[in-house]
PDB file of C-alpha atoms in Angstrom:
ATOM      1  CA  MET A   1     128.330  63.410 114.382  1.00  0.00           C
ATOM      2  CA  SER A   2     124.944  64.174 112.852  1.00  0.00           C
ATOM      3  CA  ASN A   3     122.861  61.916 110.660  1.00  0.00           C
ATOM      4  CA  PRO A   4     122.926  63.182 107.000  1.00  0.00           C
ATOM      5  CA  THR A   5     119.350  62.034 106.317  1.00  0.00           C
ATOM      6  CA  SER A   6     117.841  64.075 109.094  1.00  0.00           C
ATOM      7  CA  SER A   7     117.431  67.786 108.625  1.00  0.00           C
ATOM      8  CA  SER A   8     115.967  70.585 110.611  1.00  0.00           C
ATOM      9  CA  THR A   9     113.347  71.405 107.930  1.00  0.00           C
ATOM     10  CA  PRO A  10     110.674  68.847 107.038  1.00  0.00           C
ATOM     11  CA  ALA A  11     110.643  67.551 103.458  1.00  0.00           C
ATOM     12  CA  ALA A  12     108.068  69.065 101.115  1.00  0.00           C
ATOM     13  CA  PRO A  13     105.201  66.860  99.872  1.00  0.00           C
ATOM     14  CA  TRP A  14     105.755  65.173  96.522  1.00  0.00           C
ATOM     15  CA  TRP A  15     103.131  67.226  94.677  1.00  0.00           C
ATOM     16  CA  LYS A  16     105.036  70.453  95.281  1.00  0.00           C
ATOM     17  CA  PHE A  17     107.879  69.404  92.980  1.00  0.00           C
ATOM     18  CA  GLY A  18     107.497  70.442  89.324  1.00  0.00           C
ATOM     19  CA  HIS A  19     109.432  67.551  87.830  1.00  0.00           C
ATOM     20  CA  VAL A  20     107.002  65.072  89.410  1.00  0.00           C
ATOM     21  CA  TRP A  21     104.140  66.674  87.469  1.00  0.00           C
ATOM     22  CA  LEU A  22     106.234  66.580  84.323  1.00  0.00           C
ATOM     23  CA  VAL A  23     106.685  62.815  84.713  1.00  0.00           C
ATOM     24  CA  VAL A  24     103.056  62.141  85.717  1.00  0.00           C
ATOM     25  CA  SER A  25     101.450  64.345  83.055  1.00  0.00           C
ATOM     26  CA  GLY A  26     102.502  62.177  80.073  1.00  0.00           C
ATOM     27  CA  PRO A  27     100.759  58.957  81.130  1.00  0.00           C
ATOM     28  CA  LEU A  28      97.831  60.945  82.529  1.00  0.00           C
ATOM     29  CA  ILE A  29      97.267  62.643  79.161  1.00  0.00           C
ATOM     30  CA  VAL A  30      97.393  59.252  77.406  1.00  0.00           C
ATOM     31  CA  VAL A  31      94.783  57.782  79.755  1.00  0.00           C
ATOM     32  CA  VAL A  32      92.426  60.742  79.264  1.00  0.00           C
ATOM     33  CA  ALA A  33      92.911  60.605  75.476  1.00  0.00           C
ATOM     34  CA  SER A  34      92.119  56.877  75.436  1.00  0.00           C
ATOM     35  CA  PHE A  35      88.827  57.467  77.263  1.00  0.00           C
ATOM     36  CA  LEU A  36      87.947  60.248  74.833  1.00  0.00           C
ATOM     37  CA  THR A  37      88.791  58.002  71.881  1.00  0.00           C
ATOM     38  CA  PHE A  38      86.612  55.236  73.272  1.00  0.00           C
ATOM     39  CA  TYR A  39      83.740  57.693  73.747  1.00  0.00           C
ATOM     40  CA  VAL A  40      84.005  58.962  70.168  1.00  0.00           C
ATOM     41  CA  ALA A  41      84.237  55.414  68.786  1.00  0.00           C
ATOM     42  CA  ALA A  42      81.279  54.126  70.804  1.00  0.00           C
ATOM     43  CA  ARG A  43      79.060  57.124  70.093  1.00  0.00           C
ATOM     44  CA  GLY A  44      79.712  57.347  66.347  1.00  0.00           C
ATOM     45  CA  MET A  45      79.502  53.674  65.438  1.00  0.00           C
ATOM     46  CA  ASP A  46      79.233  52.846  61.749  1.00  0.00           C
ATOM     47  CA  PRO A  47      75.935  51.406  60.548  1.00  0.00           C
ATOM     48  CA  ILE A  48      75.764  47.667  60.047  1.00  0.00           C
ATOM     49  CA  VAL A  49      76.151  46.437  56.483  1.00  0.00           C
ATOM     50  CA  ASP A  50      72.911  45.533  54.770  1.00  0.00           C
ATOM     51  CA  GLU A  51      72.251  41.838  55.382  1.00  0.00           C
ATOM     52  CA  ASN A  52      71.127  41.464  51.776  1.00  0.00           C
ATOM     53  CA  TYR A  53      74.195  43.199  50.340  1.00  0.00           C
ATOM     54  CA  TYR A  54      74.722  40.690  47.532  1.00  0.00           C
ATOM     55  CA  GLN A  55      71.220  41.126  46.113  1.00  0.00           C
ATOM     56  CA  THR A  56      71.537  44.908  46.461  1.00  0.00           C
ATOM     57  CA  GLY A  57      74.739  44.785  44.424  1.00  0.00           C
ATOM     58  CA  LEU A  58      73.057  42.713  41.734  1.00  0.00           C
ATOM     59  CA  ASP A  59      70.197  45.221  41.580  1.00  0.00           C
ATOM     60  CA  ILE A  60      72.686  48.076  41.171  1.00  0.00           C
ATOM     61  CA  ASN A  61      74.400  46.206  38.329  1.00  0.00           C
ATOM     62  CA  LYS A  62      71.031  45.678  36.597  1.00  0.00           C
ATOM     63  CA  THR A  63      70.267  49.398  36.907  1.00  0.00           C
ATOM     64  CA  LEU A  64      73.649  50.305  35.442  1.00  0.00           C
ATOM     65  CA  ALA A  65      73.215  47.837  32.593  1.00  0.00           C
ATOM     66  CA  THR A  66      69.947  49.452  31.490  1.00  0.00           C
ATOM     67  CA  GLN A  67      71.649  52.774  30.623  1.00  0.00           C
ATOM     68  CA  PRO A  68      75.048  51.899  29.109  1.00  0.00           C
ATOM     69  CA  GLU A  69      75.157  54.905  26.736  1.00  0.00           C
ATOM     70  CA  SER A  70      75.070  57.363  29.615  1.00  0.00           C
ATOM     71  CA  LEU A  71      78.073  55.669  31.232  1.00  0.00           C
ATOM     72  CA  ALA A  72      80.089  55.172  28.048  1.00  0.00           C
ATOM     73  CA  PRO A  73      82.508  58.096  28.567  1.00  0.00           C
ATOM     74  CA  ALA A  74      83.166  57.120  32.165  1.00  0.00           C
ATOM     75  CA  MET A  75      83.667  53.462  31.322  1.00  0.00           C
ATOM     76  CA  GLN A  76      85.941  54.379  28.425  1.00  0.00           C
ATOM     77  CA  ALA A  77      88.065  56.621  30.642  1.00  0.00           C
ATOM     78  CA  ARG A  78      88.219  54.008  33.394  1.00  0.00           C
ATOM     79  CA  ASN A  79      89.319  51.309  30.965  1.00  0.00           C
ATOM     80  CA  HIS A  80      91.922  53.611  29.433  1.00  0.00           C
ATOM     81  CA  ALA A  81      93.311  54.544  32.839  1.00  0.00           C
ATOM     82  CA  ALA A  82      93.524  50.901  33.898  1.00  0.00           C
ATOM     83  CA  THR A  83      95.082  49.489  30.719  1.00  0.00           C
ATOM     84  CA  GLY A  84      96.587  52.424  28.848  1.00  0.00           C
ATOM     85  CA  ILE A  85      95.005  51.261  25.594  1.00  0.00           C
ATOM     86  CA  VAL A  86      93.171  53.933  23.637  1.00  0.00           C
ATOM     87  CA  PRO A  87      89.900  52.673  22.111  1.00  0.00           C
ATOM     88  CA  ALA A  88      89.685  52.713  18.309  1.00  0.00           C
ATOM     89  CA  ASP A  89      86.655  55.045  18.292  1.00  0.00           C
ATOM     90  CA  ALA A  90      88.343  57.642  20.524  1.00  0.00           C
ATOM     91  CA  PRO A  91      89.045  61.050  18.940  1.00  0.00           C
ATOM     92  CA  ALA A  92      92.666  61.746  17.928  1.00  0.00           C
ATOM     93  CA  ARG A  93      94.677  64.300  19.857  1.00  0.00           C
TER      94      ARG A  93
END
């Protein structure tokens, strides 16, 4: 009686089977993509927010307050879009 696990031909190495590469390729692609993502994230970092952001915002508000007539149409449209109320001085349709 012969042993069923022994054969006359030696077994092929694992890398010569296609289904092994199919199973290994998924996690390998994920690992490579994670390194690429880390590289892109580290290289293109966003700038740090201005430490004096509050004062900068106040300065912007002062600048906008000095020219209210130039922003009137935009402010009117924004207020109408937010509330749905048409201002009394708006032209009739």
